[in-house]
XYZ file of C-alpha atoms in Angstrom:
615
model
C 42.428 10.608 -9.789
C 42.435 6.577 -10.531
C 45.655 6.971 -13.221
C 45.090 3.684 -14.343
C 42.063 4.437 -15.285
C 42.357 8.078 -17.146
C 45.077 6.201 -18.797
C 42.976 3.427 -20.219
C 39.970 5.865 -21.108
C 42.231 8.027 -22.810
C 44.420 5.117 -24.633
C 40.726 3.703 -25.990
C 39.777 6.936 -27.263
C 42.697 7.764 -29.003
C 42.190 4.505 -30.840
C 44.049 2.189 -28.938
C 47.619 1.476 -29.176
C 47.823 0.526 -32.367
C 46.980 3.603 -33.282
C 49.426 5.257 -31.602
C 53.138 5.976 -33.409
C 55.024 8.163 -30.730
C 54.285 9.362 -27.485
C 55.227 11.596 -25.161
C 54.453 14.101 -22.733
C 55.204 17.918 -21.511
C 54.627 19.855 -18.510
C 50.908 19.059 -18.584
C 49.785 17.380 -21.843
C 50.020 13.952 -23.071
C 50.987 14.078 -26.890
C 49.976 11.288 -29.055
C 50.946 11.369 -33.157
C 48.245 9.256 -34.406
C 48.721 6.720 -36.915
C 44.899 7.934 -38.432
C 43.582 10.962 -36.395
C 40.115 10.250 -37.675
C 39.991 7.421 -35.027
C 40.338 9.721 -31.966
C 37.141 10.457 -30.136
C 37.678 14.230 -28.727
C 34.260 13.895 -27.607
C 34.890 10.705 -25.507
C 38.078 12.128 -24.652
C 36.894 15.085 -22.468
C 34.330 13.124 -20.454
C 37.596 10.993 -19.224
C 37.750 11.574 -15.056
C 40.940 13.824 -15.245
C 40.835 15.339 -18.788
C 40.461 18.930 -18.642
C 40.855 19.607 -22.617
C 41.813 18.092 -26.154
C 43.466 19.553 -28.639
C 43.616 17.738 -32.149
C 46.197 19.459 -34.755
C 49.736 17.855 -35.298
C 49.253 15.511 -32.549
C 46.497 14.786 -30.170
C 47.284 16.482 -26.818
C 45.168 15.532 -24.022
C 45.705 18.049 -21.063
C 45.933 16.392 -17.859
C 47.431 19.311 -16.158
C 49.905 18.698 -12.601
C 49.031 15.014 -12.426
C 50.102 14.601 -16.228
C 53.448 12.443 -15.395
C 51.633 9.675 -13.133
C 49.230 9.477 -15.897
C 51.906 9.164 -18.584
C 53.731 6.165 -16.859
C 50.572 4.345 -16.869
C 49.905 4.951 -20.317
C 53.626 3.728 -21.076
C 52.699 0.894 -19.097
C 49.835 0.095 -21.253
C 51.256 0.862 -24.774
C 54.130 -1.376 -24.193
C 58.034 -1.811 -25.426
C 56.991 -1.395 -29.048
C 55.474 1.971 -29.423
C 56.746 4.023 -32.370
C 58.477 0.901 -33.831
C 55.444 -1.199 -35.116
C 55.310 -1.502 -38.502
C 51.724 0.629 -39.256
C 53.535 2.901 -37.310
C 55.699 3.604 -40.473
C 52.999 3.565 -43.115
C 50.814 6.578 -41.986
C 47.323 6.423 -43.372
C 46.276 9.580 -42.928
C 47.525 12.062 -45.330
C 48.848 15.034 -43.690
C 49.752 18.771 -44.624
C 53.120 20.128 -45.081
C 52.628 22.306 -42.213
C 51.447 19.996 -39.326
C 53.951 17.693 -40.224
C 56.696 20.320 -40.404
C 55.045 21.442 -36.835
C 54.807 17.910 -35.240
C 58.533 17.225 -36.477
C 59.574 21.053 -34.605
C 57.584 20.131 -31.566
C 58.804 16.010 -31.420
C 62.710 17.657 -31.521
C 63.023 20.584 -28.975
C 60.042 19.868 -26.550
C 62.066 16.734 -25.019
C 64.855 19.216 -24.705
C 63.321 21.565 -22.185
C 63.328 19.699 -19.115
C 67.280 19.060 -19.016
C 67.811 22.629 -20.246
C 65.293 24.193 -17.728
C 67.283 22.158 -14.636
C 70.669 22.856 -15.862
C 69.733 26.237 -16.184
C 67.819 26.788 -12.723
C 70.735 24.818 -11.256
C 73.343 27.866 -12.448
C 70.698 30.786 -11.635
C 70.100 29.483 -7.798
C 74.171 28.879 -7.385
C 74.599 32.849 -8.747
C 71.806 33.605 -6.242
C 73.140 31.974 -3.287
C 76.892 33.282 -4.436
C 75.236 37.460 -4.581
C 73.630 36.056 -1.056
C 77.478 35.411 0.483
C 76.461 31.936 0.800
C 78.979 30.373 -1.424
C 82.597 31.652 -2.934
C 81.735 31.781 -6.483
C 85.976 31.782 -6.974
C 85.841 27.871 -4.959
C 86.004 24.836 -6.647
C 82.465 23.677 -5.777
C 80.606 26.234 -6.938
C 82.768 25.860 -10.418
C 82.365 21.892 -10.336
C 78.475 22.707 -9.544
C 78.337 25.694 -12.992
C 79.615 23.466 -15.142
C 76.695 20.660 -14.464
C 74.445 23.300 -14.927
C 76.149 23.997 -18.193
C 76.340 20.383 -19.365
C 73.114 20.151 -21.130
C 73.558 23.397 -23.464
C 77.170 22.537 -23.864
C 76.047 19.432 -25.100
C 72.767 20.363 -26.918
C 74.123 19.172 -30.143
C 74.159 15.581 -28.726
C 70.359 15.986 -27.020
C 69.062 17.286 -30.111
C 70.888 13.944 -31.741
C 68.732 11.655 -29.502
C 65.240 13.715 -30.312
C 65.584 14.125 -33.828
C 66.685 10.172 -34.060
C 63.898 9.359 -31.659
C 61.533 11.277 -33.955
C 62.847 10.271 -37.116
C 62.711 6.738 -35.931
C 66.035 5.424 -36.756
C 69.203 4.832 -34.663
C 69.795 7.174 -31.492
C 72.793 5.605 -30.731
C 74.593 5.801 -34.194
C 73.141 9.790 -34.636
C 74.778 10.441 -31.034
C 77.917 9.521 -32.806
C 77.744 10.977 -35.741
C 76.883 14.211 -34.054
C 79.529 13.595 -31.620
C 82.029 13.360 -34.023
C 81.768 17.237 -34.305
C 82.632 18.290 -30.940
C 85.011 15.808 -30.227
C 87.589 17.772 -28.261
C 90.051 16.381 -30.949
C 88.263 17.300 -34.205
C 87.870 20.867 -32.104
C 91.294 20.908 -31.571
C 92.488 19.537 -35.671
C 89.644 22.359 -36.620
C 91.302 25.000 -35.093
C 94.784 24.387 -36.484
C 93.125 24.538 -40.159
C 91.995 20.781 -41.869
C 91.179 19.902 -44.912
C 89.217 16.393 -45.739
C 89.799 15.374 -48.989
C 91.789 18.229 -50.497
C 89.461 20.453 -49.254
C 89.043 23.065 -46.348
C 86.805 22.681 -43.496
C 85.660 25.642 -41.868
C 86.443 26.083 -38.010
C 83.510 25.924 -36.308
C 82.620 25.159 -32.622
C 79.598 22.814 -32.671
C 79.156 22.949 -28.469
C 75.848 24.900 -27.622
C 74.781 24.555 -31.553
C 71.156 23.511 -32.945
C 70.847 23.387 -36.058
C 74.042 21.430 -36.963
C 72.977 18.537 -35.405
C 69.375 18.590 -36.826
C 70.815 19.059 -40.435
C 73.059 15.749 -39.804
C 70.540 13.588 -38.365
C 68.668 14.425 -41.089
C 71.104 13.162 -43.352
C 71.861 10.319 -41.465
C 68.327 9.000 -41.178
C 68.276 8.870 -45.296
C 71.251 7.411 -45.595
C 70.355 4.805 -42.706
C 67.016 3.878 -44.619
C 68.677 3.576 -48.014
C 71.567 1.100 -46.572
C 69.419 -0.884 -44.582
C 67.126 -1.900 -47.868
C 69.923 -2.764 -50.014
C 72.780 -4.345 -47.036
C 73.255 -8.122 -46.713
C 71.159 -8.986 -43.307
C 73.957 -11.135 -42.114
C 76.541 -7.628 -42.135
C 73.526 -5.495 -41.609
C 74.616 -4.552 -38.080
C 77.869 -3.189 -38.686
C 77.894 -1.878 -42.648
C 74.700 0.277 -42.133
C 76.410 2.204 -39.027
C 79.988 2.056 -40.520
C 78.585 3.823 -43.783
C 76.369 6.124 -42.740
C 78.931 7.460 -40.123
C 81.346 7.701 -43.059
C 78.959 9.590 -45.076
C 77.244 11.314 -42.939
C 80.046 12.810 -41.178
C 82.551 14.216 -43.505
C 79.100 16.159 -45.304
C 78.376 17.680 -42.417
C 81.852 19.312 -41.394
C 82.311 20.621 -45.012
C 78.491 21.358 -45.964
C 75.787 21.056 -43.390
C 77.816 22.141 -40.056
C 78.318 25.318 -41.800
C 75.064 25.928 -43.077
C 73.302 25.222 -39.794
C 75.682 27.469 -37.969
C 74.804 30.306 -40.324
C 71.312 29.308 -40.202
C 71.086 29.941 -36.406
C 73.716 32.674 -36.271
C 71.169 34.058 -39.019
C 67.982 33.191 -36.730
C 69.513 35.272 -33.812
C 70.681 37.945 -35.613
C 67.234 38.560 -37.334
C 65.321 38.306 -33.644
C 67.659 40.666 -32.017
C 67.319 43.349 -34.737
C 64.174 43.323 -34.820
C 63.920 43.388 -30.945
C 66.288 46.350 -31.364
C 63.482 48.088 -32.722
C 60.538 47.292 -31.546
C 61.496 45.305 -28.383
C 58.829 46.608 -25.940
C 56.056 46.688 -28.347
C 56.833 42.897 -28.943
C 56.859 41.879 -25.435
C 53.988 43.280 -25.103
C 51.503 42.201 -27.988
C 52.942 38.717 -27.547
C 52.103 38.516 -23.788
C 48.980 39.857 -24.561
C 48.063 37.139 -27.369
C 49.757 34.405 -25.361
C 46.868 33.185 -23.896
C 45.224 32.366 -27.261
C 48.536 30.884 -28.421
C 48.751 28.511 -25.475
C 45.161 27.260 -25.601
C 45.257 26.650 -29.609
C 49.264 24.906 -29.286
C 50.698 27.755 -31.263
C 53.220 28.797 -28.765
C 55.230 25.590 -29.441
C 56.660 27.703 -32.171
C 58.576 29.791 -30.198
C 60.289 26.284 -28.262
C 62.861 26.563 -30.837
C 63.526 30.041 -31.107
C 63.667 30.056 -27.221
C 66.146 27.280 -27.517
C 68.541 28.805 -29.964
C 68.705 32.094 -28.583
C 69.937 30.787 -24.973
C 72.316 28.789 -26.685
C 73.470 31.318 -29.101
C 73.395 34.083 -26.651
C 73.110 32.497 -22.837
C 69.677 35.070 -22.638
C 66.292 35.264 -23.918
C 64.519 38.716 -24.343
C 61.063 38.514 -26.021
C 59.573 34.989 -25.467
C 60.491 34.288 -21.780
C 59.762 37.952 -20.400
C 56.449 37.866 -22.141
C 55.563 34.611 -20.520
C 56.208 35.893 -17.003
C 53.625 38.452 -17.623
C 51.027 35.862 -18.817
C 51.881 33.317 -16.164
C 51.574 35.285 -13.430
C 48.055 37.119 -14.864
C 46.518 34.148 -15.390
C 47.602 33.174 -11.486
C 45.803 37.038 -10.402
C 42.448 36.719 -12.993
C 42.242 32.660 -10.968
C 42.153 33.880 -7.833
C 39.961 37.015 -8.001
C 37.188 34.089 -9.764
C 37.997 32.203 -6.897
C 37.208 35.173 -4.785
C 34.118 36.393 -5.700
C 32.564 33.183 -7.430
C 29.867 31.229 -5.222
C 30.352 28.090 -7.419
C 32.289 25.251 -4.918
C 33.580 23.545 -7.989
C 35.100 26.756 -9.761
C 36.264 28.359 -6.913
C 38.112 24.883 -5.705
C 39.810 24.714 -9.013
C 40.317 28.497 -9.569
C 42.280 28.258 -6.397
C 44.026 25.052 -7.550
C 44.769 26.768 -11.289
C 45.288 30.150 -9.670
C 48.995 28.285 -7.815
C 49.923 26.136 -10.795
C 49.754 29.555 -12.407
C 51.810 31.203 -10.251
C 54.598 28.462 -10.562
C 54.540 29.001 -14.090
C 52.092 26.159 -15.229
C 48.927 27.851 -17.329
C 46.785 25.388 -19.111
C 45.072 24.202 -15.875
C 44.277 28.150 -15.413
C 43.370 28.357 -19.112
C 41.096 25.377 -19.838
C 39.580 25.078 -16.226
C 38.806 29.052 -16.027
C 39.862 31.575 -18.300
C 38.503 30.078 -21.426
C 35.268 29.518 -19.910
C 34.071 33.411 -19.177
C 35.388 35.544 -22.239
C 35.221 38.791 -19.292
C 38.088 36.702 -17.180
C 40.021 36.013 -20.937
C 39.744 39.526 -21.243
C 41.333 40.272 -17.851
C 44.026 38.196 -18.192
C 44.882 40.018 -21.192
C 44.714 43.539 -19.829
C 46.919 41.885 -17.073
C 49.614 40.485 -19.532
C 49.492 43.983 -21.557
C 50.158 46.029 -18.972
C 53.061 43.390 -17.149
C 54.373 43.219 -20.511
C 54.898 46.926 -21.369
C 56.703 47.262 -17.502
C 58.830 43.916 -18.630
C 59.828 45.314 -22.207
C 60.255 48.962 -21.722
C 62.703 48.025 -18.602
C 64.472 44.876 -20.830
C 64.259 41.951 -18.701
C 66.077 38.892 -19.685
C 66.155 35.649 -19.122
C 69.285 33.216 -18.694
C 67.374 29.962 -18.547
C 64.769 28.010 -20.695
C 62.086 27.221 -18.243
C 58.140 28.367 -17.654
C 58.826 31.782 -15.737
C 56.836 31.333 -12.356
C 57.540 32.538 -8.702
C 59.676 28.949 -8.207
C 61.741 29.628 -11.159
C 62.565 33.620 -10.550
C 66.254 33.023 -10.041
C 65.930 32.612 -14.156
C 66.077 36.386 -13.991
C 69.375 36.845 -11.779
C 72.407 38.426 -13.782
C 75.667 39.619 -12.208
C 76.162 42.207 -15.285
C 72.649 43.197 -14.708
C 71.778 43.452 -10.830
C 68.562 45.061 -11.198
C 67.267 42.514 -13.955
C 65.629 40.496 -11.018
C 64.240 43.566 -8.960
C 62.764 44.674 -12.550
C 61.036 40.965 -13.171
C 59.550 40.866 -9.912
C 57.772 44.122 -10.650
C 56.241 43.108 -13.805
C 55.042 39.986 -11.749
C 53.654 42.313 -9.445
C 52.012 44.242 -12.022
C 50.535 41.537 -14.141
C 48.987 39.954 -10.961
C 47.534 43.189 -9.567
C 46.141 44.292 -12.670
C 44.702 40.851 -13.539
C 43.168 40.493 -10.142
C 40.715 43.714 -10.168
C 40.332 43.465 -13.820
C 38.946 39.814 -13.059
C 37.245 40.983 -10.224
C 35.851 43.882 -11.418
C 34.790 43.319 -15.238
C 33.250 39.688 -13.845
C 30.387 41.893 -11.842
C 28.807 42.444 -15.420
C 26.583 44.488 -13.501
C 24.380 47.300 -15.639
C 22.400 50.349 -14.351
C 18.290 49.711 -15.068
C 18.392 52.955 -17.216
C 20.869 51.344 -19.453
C 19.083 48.192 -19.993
C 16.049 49.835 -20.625
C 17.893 51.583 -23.695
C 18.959 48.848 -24.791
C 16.171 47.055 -24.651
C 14.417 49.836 -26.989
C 16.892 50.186 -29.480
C 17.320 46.348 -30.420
C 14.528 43.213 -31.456
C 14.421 41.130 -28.741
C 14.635 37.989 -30.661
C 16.012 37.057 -33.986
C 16.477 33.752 -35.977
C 19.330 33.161 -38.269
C 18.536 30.782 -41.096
C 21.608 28.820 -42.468
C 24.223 30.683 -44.164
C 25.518 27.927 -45.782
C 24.489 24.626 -47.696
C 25.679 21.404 -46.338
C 25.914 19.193 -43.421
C 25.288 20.584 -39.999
C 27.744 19.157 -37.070
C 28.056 20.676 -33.536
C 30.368 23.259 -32.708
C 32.008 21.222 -30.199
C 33.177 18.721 -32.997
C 35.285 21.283 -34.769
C 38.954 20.777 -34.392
C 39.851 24.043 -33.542
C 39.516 24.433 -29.522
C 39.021 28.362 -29.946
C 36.317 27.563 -31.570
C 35.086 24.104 -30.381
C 35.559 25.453 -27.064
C 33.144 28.259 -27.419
C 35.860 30.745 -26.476
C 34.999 33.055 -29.465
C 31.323 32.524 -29.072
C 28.568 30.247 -29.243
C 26.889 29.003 -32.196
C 27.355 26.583 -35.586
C 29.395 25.449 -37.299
C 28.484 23.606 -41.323
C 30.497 21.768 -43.726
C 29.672 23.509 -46.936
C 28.946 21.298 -50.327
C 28.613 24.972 -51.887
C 31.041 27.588 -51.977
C 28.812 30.492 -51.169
C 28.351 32.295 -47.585
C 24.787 34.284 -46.887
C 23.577 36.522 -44.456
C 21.410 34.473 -42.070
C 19.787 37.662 -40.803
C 19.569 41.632 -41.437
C 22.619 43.614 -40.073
C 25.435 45.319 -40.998
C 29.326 44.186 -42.309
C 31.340 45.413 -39.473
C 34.371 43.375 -40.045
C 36.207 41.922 -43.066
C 39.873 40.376 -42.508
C 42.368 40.939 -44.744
C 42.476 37.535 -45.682
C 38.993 37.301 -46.498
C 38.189 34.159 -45.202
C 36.468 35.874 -42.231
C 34.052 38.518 -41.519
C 31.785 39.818 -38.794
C 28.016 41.459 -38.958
C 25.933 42.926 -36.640
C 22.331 41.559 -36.334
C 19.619 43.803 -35.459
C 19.381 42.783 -31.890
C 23.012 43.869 -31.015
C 24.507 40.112 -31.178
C 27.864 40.595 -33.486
C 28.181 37.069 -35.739
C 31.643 36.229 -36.493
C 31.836 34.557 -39.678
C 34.828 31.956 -40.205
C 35.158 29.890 -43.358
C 37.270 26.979 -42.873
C 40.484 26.106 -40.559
C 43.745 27.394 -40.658
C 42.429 29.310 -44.022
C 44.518 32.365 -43.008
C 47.427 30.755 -44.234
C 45.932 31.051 -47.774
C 46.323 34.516 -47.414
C 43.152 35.129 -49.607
C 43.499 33.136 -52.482
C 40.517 31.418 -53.161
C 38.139 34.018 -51.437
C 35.938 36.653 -53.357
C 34.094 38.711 -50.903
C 30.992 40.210 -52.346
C 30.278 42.982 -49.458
C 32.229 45.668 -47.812
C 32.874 47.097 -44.668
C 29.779 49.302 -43.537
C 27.160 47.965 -45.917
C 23.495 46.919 -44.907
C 22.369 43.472 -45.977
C 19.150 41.399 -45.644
C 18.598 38.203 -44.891
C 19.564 35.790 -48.013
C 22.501 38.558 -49.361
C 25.333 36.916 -50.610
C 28.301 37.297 -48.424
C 31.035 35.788 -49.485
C 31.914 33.095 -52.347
C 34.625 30.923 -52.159
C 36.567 27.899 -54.400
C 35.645 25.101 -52.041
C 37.255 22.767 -54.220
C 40.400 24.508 -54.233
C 40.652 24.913 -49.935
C 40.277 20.749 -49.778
C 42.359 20.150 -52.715
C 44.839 22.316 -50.687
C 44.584 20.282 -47.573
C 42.320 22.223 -45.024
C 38.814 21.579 -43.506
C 36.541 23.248 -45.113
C 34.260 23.800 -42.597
C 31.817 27.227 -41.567
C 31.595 28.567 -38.170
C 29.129 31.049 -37.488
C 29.128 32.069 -33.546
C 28.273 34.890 -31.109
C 30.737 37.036 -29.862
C 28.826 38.431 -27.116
C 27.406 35.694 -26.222
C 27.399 36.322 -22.280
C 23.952 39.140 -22.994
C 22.224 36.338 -25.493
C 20.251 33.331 -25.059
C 21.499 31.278 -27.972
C 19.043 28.007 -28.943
C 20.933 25.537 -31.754
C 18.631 23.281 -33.510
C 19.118 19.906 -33.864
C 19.615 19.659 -37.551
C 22.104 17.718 -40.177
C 21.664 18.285 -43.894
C 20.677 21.999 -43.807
C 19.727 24.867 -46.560
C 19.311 28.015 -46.582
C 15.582 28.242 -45.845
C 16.480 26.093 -42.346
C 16.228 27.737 -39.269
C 19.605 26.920 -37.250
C 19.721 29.070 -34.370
C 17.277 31.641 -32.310
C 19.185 34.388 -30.580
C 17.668 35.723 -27.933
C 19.056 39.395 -25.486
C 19.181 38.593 -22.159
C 17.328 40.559 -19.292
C 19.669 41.793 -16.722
């Protein structure tokens, strides 16, 4: 790969630097928050040498995959000293909702955390390992001296989370270090202890080392208060008042009213997690490796940075999140290299072998935009793999003692001296997740079906069918929705229409198979056998079915033209989402699927001819 120039491809597409606010990277994605989104070309984008997917939603995060660090200096390089401190930078244009913000803000804080945490932490498990291996006196003075560096960055978490949420908020790092400092000055820990009161009144004892929330809650604060007294400050004092008040506000707020509340917040957070693991721990681990791969490809498991992150400092272990992420590493890693296998395809097979290690050292989106996502039988696979890992990993209760993508490299996370056979347990849900990966991949990708079945198919269904528009409004290609489950054809192939009326039909005869609960969904079966997913909008599911009248049920024949569904379009954009209507095929690997070439479409407009495959 020519860095330079994936950098400058991908910099012009994004809409050039000045379109860019902050920046930064993770293990395999560069992460852009746009100044106006609307200016990024996704299309562009993915034809970039090096780009192996885009994902628009908070931010725009180009996956680079292994190579993603050499490609993020040269970006630096281009964007220059000033990025995130340009003044359009601070006057978005783009209007955004409450919960991409909230998302981009979660995301901008705790993903710059991981890197420190996850070497600290591997740093501690390999020093354990090598001291249950003989190979150093865990009683000596080096291995102690060696711990406690390992230890540094969660004893010191409240100051890193200082630095990102400053960085993020855009206001000073140095002067949130020290506010944040102030709490866990060995001093203040000390006066704390004894009992203090700050004017007249009591401050509750609390040790802020290893703490989250506290420091997010005070940085907060501080940024506020920074704002306000830099507007109304004399310039010529400006650099000493604005620091010297907002440490004297900021400070003595947060050891009488937001240190507590964040440490209850988290104690709260942990508490909440564990009971529920308590109950249903297993189960958990399980369903969540088994949607992880979905997660990962659409950004969603972000989320779980921060509850990741609080846990291990709360508790020094991890017991849903990380476990379940072994098992979907490492099947992603077995379904790669049974493609790579049996495939005949030199390109695929290169990079199934290339995805198929990165996988196995804990690194999934080259594995999940270069192969999975592309053969819904190898999705599947992974899956089954992840399920079946993930019931092994939960029912025995692996933990984990460090924040870092599980992978073969990074097994040591597993090690526990109170728990010997924690690590012996872990590497048999590896084992287990690979294996049953591998022949599900190998197997299931065959697709092979006897000639007596196809001929029974091939009299019980039409042949061909053509599916007029079920909506009215503008036609755009599926690849141009910003939703890469969709855009990426992982649920299916089909089209996708922005609606100017708030009524769904059927475009063909069938049957209502599906309805969500939410009602912004719902699936039919055409007479041919192809299954239509219907989807009405993105993100939608979050309305939790306001807005959505659905005028079918489950099991009911319809014809062609039969209203479907009605819905307040007015109300889903005032509300802030896209309002537009996917209609794809599920089983799209037994049809032949044409898409016309159309824009302004009705419901008399043909938009797609489905046609079964012959095996």
């Amino acid at each position: 790969m020519d860095y330079k120039q994936t950098a400058t491809a991908v910099l012009k597409n994004v809409g050039g630097k000045e379109n860019v606010s902050h920046f930064e990277h993770c293990s395999t994605r560069l992460r852009f928050s746009l100044i106006d989104s609307s200016k990024a070309n996704v299309e562009k984008l993915e034809e970039v040498p090096g780009v192996i997917a885009v994902k628009m939603n908070a931010q725009c995060q180009v996956v680079i995959g292994n190579e993603v660090v050499e490609v993020y200096d040269e970006v630096i390089k281009l964007l220059g000293p000033n990025i995130g401190h340009n003044e359009a930078a601070d006057q978005p244009k783009q209007k955004q909702k409450i919960g991409s913000v909230i998302l981009d803000f979660i995301v901008g804080v705790f993903q710059p955390l991981v890197p420190a945490i996850a070497g600290g932490g591997v740093l501690k498990s390999l020093l354990l390992l090598l001291s249950v291996l003989g190979l150093i006196d865990s009683s000596g003075q080096t291995y102690t001296i060696l711990n406690l560096i390992g230890d540094a960055p969660l004893y010191f978490l409240p100051l890193l989370v200082a630095v990102t949420t400053a960085n993020k908020l855009k206001v000073n790092p140095l002067v949130a270090l020290s506010a944040v400092g102030a709490l866990i000055l060995p001093s203040m820990s000390a006066l704390l202890g004894e009992g203090a009161q700050l004017f007249s009144l009591d401050i509750k004892n609390i040790a802020y080392s290893y703490q989250v929330f506290p420091a997010i809650l005070t940085v907060l604060l501080y940024a506020q208060i920074e704002k306000w007294f830099t507007k109304v400050s004399p310039k010529p004092i400006r650099i000493f008042f604005v620091p010297m008040m907002s440490l004297l506000i900021t400070v003595p707020i947060s050891l009488l009213i937001l240190g507590p509340i964040g440490f209850t917040l988290g104690q709260g957070f942990t508490t909440v997690i564990l009971a529920i693991f308590d109950k249903v721990g297993w189960i958990a681990v399980a369903l969540l490796a088994t949607v992880l791969p979905l997660m990962v490809a659409t950004g969603m498991h972000k989320a779980m940075v921060p509850y990741a992150v609080t846990t291990m400092s709360e508790l020094g272990k991890e017991v849903l999140y990380l476990p379940a992420s072994l098992a979907h590493n490492i099947s992603e890693s077995g379904a790669c290299f049974a493609v790579a296998l049996r495939t005949k395809d030199k390109t695929l097979k290169s990079t199934a072998i290339s995805a198929g290690i990165s996988a196995l050292f804990g690194i999934t989106e080259p594995a999940l935009y270069g192969v999975t996502l592309q053969n819904k039988k190898v999705l599947g696979s992974v899956m089954i793999g992840s399920f079946f890992g993930a019931i092994f990993i939960g029912i025995a209760g692996v933990q984990a003692f460090v924040t870092v993508g599980p992978g073969l490299a990074s097994l040591s996370m597993f090690i526990s001296e109170e728990l010997p056979k924690n690590i012996i347990n872990a590497i048999i849900g590896l084992v287990i997740s690979f294996v049953v990966a591998f022949v599900a991949a190998f197997i299931l990708g065959k697709d092979q079906k006897g000639k007596k079945e196809q001929h029974e198919v091939k009299e019980a269904v039409k042949i061909e069918e053509e599916f007029k528009s079920p909506i009215v409004g503008q036609m755009i290609p599926l690849s141009d929705v910003k939703d890469e489950v969709f855009s990426s054809k992982v649920m299916g192939d089909g089209v996708a229409v922005i609606p100017s009326v708030g009524e769904l039909y059927a475009p063909v005869d069938g049957k209502i198979e599906m309805i969500f609960d939410t009602n912004h969904a719902l699936g039919l079966s055409a007479g041919n056998g192809a299954q239509i997913l219907f989807h009405v909008g993105i993100d939608t599911v979050r309305l939790a079915g306001a807005y959505f009248e659905p005028q079918v049920k489950v099991g009911d024949e319809v014809k062609a033209g039969d209203l479907l569904l009605k819905f307040n379009l007015e109300k889903i954009i005032e509300e802030g989402y896209d309002p537009v209507t996917i209609a794809v095929v599920t089983n799209k690997d037994d049809y032949s699927i044409h898409v016309a070439d159309l824009k302004q479409v009705d419901r008399k407009d043909t938009l797609m001819v489905v046609s079964l495959l012959e095996k």
